mmCIF file with all atom_site columns, C-alpha atoms in Angstrom:
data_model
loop_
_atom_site.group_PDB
_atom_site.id
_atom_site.type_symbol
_atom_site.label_atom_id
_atom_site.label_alt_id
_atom_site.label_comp_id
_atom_site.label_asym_id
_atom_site.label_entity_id
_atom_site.label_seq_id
_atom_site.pdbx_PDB_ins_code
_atom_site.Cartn_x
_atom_site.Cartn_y
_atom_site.Cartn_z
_atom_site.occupancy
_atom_site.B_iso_or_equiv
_atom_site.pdbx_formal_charge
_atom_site.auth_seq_id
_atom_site.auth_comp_id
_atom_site.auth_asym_id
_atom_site.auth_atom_id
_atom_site.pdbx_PDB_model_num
ATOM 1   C CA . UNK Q 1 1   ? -6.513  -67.639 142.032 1.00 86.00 ? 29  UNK Q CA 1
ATOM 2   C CA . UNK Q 1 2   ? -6.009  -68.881 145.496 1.00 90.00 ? 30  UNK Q CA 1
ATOM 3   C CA . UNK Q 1 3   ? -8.224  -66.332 146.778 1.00 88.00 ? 31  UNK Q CA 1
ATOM 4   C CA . UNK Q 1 4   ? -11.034 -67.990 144.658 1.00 90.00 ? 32  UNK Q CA 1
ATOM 5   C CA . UNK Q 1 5   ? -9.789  -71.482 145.248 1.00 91.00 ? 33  UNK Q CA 1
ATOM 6   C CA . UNK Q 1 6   ? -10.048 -70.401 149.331 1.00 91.00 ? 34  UNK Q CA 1
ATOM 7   C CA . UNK Q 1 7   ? -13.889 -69.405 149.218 1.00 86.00 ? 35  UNK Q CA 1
ATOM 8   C CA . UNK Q 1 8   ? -12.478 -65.433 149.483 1.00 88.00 ? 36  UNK Q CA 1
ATOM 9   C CA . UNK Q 1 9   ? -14.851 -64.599 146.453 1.00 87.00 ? 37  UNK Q CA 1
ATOM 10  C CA . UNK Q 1 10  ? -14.913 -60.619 147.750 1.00 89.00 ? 38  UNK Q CA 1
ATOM 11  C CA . UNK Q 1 11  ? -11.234 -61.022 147.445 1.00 92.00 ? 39  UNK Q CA 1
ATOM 12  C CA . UNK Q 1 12  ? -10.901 -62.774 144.300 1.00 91.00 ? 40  UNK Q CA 1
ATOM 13  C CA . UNK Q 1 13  ? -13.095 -60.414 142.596 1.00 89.00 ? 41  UNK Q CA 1
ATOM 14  C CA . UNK Q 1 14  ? -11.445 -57.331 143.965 1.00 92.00 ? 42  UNK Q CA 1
ATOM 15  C CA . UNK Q 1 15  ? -8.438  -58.566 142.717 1.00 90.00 ? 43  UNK Q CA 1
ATOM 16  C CA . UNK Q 1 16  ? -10.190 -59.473 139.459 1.00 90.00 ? 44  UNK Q CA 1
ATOM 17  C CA . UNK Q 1 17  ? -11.241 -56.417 138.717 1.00 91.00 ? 45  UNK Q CA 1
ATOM 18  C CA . UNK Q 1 18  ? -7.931  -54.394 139.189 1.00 92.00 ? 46  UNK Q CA 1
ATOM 19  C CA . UNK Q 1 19  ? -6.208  -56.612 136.283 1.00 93.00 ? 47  UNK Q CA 1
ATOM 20  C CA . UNK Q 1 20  ? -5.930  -55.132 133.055 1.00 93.00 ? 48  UNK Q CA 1
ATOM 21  C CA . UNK Q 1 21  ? -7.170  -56.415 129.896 1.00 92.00 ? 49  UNK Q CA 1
ATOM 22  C CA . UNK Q 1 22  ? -3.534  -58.584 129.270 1.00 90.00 ? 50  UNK Q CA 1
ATOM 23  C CA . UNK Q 1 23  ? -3.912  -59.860 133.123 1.00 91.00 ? 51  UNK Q CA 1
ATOM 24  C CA . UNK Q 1 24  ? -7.801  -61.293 132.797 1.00 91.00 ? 52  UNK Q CA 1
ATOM 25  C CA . UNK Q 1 25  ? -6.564  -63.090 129.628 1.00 93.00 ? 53  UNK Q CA 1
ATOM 26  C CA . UNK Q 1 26  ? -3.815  -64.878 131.292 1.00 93.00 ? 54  UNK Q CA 1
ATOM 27  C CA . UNK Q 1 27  ? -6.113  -64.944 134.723 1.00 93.00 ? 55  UNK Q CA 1
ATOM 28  C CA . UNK Q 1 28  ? -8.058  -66.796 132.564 1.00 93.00 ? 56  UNK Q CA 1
ATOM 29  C CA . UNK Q 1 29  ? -5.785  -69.204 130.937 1.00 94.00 ? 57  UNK Q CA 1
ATOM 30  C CA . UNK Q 1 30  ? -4.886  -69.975 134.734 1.00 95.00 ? 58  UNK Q CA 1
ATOM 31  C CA . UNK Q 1 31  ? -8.330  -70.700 135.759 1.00 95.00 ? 59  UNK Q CA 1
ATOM 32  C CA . UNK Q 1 32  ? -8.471  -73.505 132.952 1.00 95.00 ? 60  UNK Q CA 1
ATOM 33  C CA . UNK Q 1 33  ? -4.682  -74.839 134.031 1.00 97.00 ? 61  UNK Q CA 1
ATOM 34  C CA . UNK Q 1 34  ? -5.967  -74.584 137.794 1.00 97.00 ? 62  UNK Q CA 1
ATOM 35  C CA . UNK Q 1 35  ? -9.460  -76.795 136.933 1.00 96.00 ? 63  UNK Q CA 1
ATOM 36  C CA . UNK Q 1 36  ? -7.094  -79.025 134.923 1.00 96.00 ? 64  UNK Q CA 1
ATOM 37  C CA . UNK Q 1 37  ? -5.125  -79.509 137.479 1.00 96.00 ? 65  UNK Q CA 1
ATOM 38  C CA . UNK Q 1 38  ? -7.593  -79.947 140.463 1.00 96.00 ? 66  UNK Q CA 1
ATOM 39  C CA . UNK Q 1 39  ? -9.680  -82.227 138.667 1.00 96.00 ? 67  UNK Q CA 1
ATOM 40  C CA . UNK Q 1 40  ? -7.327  -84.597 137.641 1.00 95.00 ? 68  UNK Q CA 1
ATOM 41  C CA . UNK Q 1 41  ? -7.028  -84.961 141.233 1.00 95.00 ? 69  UNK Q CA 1
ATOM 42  C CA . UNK Q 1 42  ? -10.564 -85.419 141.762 1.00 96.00 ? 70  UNK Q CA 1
ATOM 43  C CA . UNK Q 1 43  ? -11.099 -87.619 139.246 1.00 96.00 ? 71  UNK Q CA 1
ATOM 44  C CA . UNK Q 1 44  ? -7.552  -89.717 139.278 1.00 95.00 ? 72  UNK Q CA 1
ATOM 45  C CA . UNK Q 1 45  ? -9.092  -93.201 140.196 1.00 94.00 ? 73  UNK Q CA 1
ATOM 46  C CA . UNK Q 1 46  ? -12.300 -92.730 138.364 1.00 96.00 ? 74  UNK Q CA 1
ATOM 47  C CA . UNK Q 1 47  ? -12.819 -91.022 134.921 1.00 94.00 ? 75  UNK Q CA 1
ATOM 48  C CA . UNK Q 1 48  ? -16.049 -92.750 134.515 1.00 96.00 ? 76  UNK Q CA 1
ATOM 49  C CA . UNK Q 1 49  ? -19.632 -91.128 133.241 1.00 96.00 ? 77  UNK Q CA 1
ATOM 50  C CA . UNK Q 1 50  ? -20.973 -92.219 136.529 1.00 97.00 ? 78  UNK Q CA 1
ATOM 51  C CA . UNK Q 1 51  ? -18.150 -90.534 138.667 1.00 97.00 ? 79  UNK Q CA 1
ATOM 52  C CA . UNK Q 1 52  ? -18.581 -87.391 136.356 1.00 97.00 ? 80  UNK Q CA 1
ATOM 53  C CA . UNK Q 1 53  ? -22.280 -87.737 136.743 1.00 97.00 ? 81  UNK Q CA 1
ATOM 54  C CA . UNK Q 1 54  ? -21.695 -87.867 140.680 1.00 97.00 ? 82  UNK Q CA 1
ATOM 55  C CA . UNK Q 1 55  ? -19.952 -84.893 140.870 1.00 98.00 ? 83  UNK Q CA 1
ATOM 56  C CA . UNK Q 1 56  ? -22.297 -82.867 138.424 1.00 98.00 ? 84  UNK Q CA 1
ATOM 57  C CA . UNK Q 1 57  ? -25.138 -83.853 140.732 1.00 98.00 ? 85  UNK Q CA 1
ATOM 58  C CA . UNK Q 1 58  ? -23.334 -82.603 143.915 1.00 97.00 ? 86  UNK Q CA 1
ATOM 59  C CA . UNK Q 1 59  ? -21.933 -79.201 142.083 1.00 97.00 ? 87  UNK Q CA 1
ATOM 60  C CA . UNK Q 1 60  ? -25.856 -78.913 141.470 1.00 97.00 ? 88  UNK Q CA 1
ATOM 61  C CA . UNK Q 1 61  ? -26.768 -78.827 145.158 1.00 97.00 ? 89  UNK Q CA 1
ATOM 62  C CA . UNK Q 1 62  ? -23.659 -77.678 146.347 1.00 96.00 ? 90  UNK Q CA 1
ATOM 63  C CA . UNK Q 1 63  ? -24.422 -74.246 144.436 1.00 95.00 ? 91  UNK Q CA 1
ATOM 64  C CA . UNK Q 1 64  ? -28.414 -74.330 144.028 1.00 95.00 ? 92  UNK Q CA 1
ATOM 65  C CA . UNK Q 1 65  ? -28.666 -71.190 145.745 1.00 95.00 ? 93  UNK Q CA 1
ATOM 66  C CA . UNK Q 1 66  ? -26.257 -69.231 143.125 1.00 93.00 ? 94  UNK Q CA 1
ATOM 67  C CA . UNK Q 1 67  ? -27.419 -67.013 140.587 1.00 93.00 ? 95  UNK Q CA 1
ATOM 68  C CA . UNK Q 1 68  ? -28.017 -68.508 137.952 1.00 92.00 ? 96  UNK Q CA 1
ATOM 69  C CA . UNK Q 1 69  ? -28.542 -71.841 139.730 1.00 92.00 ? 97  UNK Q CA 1
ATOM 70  C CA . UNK Q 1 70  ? -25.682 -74.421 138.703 1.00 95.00 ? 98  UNK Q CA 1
ATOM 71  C CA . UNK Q 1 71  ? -27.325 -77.530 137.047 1.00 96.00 ? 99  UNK Q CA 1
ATOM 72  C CA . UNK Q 1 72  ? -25.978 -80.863 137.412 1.00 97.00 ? 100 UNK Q CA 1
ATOM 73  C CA . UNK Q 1 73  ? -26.155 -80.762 132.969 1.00 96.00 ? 101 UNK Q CA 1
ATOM 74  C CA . UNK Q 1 74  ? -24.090 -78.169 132.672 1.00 96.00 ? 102 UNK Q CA 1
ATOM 75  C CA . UNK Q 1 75  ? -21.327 -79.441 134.899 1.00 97.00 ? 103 UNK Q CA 1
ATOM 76  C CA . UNK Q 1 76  ? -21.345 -82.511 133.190 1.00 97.00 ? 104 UNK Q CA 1
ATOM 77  C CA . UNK Q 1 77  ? -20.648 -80.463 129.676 1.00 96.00 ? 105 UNK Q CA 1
ATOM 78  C CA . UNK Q 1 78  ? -18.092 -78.632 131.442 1.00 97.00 ? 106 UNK Q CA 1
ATOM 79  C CA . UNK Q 1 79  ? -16.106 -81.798 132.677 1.00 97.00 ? 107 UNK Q CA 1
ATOM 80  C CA . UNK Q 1 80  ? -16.375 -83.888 129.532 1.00 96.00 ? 108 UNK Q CA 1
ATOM 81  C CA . UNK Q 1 81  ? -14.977 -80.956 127.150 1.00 95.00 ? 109 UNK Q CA 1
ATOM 82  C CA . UNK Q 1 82  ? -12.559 -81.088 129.757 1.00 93.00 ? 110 UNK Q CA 1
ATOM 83  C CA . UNK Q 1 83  ? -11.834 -84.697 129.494 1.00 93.00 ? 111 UNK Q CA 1
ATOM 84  C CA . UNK Q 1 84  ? -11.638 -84.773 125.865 1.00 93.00 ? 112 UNK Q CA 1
ATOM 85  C CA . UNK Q 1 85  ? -15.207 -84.605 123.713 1.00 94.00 ? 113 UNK Q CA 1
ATOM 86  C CA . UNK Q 1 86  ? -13.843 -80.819 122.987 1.00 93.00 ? 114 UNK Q CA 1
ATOM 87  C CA . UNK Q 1 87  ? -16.738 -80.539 120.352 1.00 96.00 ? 115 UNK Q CA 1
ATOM 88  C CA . UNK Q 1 88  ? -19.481 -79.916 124.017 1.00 95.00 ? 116 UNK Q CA 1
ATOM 89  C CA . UNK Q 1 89  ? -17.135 -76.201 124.349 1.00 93.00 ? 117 UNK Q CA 1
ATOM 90  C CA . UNK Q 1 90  ? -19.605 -74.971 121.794 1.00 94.00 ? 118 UNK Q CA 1
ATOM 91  C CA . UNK Q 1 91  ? -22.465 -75.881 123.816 1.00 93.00 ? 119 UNK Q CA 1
ATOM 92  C CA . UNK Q 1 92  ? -21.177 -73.822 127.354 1.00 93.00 ? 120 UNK Q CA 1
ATOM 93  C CA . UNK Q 1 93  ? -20.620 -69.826 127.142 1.00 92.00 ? 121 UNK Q CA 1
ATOM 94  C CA . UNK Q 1 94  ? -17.678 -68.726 128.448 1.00 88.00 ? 122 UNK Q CA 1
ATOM 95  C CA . UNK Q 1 95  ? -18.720 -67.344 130.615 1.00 88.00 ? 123 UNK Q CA 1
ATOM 96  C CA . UNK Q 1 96  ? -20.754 -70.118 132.741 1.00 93.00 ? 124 UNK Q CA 1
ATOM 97  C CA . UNK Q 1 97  ? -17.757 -72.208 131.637 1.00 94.00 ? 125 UNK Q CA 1
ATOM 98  C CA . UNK Q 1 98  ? -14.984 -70.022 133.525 1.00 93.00 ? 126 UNK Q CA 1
ATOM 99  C CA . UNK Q 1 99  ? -17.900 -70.300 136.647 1.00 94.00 ? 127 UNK Q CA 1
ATOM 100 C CA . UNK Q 1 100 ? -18.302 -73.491 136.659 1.00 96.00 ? 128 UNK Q CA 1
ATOM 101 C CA . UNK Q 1 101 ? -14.650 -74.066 136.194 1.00 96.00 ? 129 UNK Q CA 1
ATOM 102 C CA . UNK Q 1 102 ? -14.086 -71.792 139.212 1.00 95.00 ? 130 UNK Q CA 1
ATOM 103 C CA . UNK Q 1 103 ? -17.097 -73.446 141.323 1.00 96.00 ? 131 UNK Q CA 1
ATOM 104 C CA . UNK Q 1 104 ? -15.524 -76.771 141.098 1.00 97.00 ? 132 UNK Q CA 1
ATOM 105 C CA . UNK Q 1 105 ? -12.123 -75.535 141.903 1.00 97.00 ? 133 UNK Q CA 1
ATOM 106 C CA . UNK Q 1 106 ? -13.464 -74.431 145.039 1.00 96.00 ? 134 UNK Q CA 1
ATOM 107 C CA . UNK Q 1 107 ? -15.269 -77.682 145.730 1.00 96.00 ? 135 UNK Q CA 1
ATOM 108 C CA . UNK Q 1 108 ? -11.841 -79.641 145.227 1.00 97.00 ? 136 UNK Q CA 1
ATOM 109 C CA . UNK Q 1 109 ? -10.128 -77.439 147.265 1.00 96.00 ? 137 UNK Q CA 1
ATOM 110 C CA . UNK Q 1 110 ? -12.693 -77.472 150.042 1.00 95.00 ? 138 UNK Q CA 1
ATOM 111 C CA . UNK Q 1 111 ? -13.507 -81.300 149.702 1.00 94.00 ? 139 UNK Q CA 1
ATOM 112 C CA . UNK Q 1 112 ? -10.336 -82.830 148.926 1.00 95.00 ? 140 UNK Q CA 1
ATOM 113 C CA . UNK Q 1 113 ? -7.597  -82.237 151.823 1.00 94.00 ? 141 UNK Q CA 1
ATOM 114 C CA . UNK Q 1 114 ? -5.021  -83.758 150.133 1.00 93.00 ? 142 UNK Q CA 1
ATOM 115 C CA . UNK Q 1 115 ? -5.700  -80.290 147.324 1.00 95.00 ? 143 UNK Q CA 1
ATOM 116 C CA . UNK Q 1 116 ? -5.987  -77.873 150.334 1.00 93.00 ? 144 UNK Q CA 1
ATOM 117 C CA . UNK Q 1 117 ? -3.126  -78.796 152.034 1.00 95.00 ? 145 UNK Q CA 1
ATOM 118 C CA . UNK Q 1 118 ? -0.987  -78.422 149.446 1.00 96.00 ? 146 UNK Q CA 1
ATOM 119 C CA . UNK Q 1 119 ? -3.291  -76.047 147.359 1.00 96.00 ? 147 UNK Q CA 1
ATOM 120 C CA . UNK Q 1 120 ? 0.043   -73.667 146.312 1.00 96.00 ? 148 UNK Q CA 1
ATOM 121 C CA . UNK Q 1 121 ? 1.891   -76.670 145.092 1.00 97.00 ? 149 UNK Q CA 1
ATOM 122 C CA . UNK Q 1 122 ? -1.081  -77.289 142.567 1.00 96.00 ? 150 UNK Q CA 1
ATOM 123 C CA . UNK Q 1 123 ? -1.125  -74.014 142.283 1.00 96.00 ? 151 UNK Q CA 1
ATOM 124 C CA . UNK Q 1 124 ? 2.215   -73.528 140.841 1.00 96.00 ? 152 UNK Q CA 1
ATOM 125 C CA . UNK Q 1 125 ? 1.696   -76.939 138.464 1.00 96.00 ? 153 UNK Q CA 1
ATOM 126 C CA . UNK Q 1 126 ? -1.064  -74.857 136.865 1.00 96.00 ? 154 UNK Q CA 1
ATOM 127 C CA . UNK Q 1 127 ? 0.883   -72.036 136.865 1.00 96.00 ? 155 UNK Q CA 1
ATOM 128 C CA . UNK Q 1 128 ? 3.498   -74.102 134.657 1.00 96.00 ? 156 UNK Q CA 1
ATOM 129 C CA . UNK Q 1 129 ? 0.624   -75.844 132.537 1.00 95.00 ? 157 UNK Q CA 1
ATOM 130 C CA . UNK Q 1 130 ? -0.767  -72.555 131.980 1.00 95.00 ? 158 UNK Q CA 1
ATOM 131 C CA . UNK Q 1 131 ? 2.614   -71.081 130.582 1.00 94.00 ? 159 UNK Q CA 1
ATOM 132 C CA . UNK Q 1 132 ? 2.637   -74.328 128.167 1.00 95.00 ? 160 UNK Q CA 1
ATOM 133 C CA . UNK Q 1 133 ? -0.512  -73.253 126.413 1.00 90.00 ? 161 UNK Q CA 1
ATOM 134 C CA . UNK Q 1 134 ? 0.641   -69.164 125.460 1.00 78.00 ? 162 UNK Q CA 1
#
């Protein structure tokens, strides 16, 4: 995870791809406790539609050049499942959702210094949150 929070995508998926099935599915459960946890910081002071919208809009042109191209609608689905209109999950695959999830993890860490500098301590809060949920 800190691999893909860090930009080291070659990394990240090498590392990835040597888990076995019972390792992706907690990797996975992780990813969700890390964008949990990284976008509460993010979006501490402001939980609004128009911060939300903000973000979805930079996550858009942040990552225009990926493939598929992000869009600023999905992002928005993403985050407001993830603040609590849980019924929008059955609008985003899961896979785009686990991207997007891991997209925005990387912004945070990238944008937000307070996240990168202490990136393993919200590392290992997810880590805890992420043992909650199995």
């Amino acid at each position: 995870m800190k691999s893909a929070a860090l930009g080291e995508s070659a990394r990240a998926n090498q590392l990835y791809e040597e888990l076995d099935e019972s390792g992706r599915e907690s990797y996975n459960i992780f990813v969700i406790a890390t964008f949990a946890t990284v976008m509460g910081v993010r979006f501490e002071s402001d939980q609004s539609l128009e911060a939300v919208r903000t973000f979805s809009a930079e996550m858009a042109y942040d990552y225009r050049d990926a493939e598929p191209a992000v869009t600023a609608t999905t992002v928005e689905l993403v985050l407001r499942a993830m603040m609590g209109e849980e019924e929008l999950f059955a609008e985003i695959p899961a896979e785009e959702l686990q991207r997007i999830q891991l997209y925005s993890i990387r912004k945070v860490v990238d944008q937000t210094p307070q996240v990168r500098e202490r990136l393993d301590e919200y590392l290992t809060e997810a880590e805890a949150l992420a043992q909650t949920w199995v």
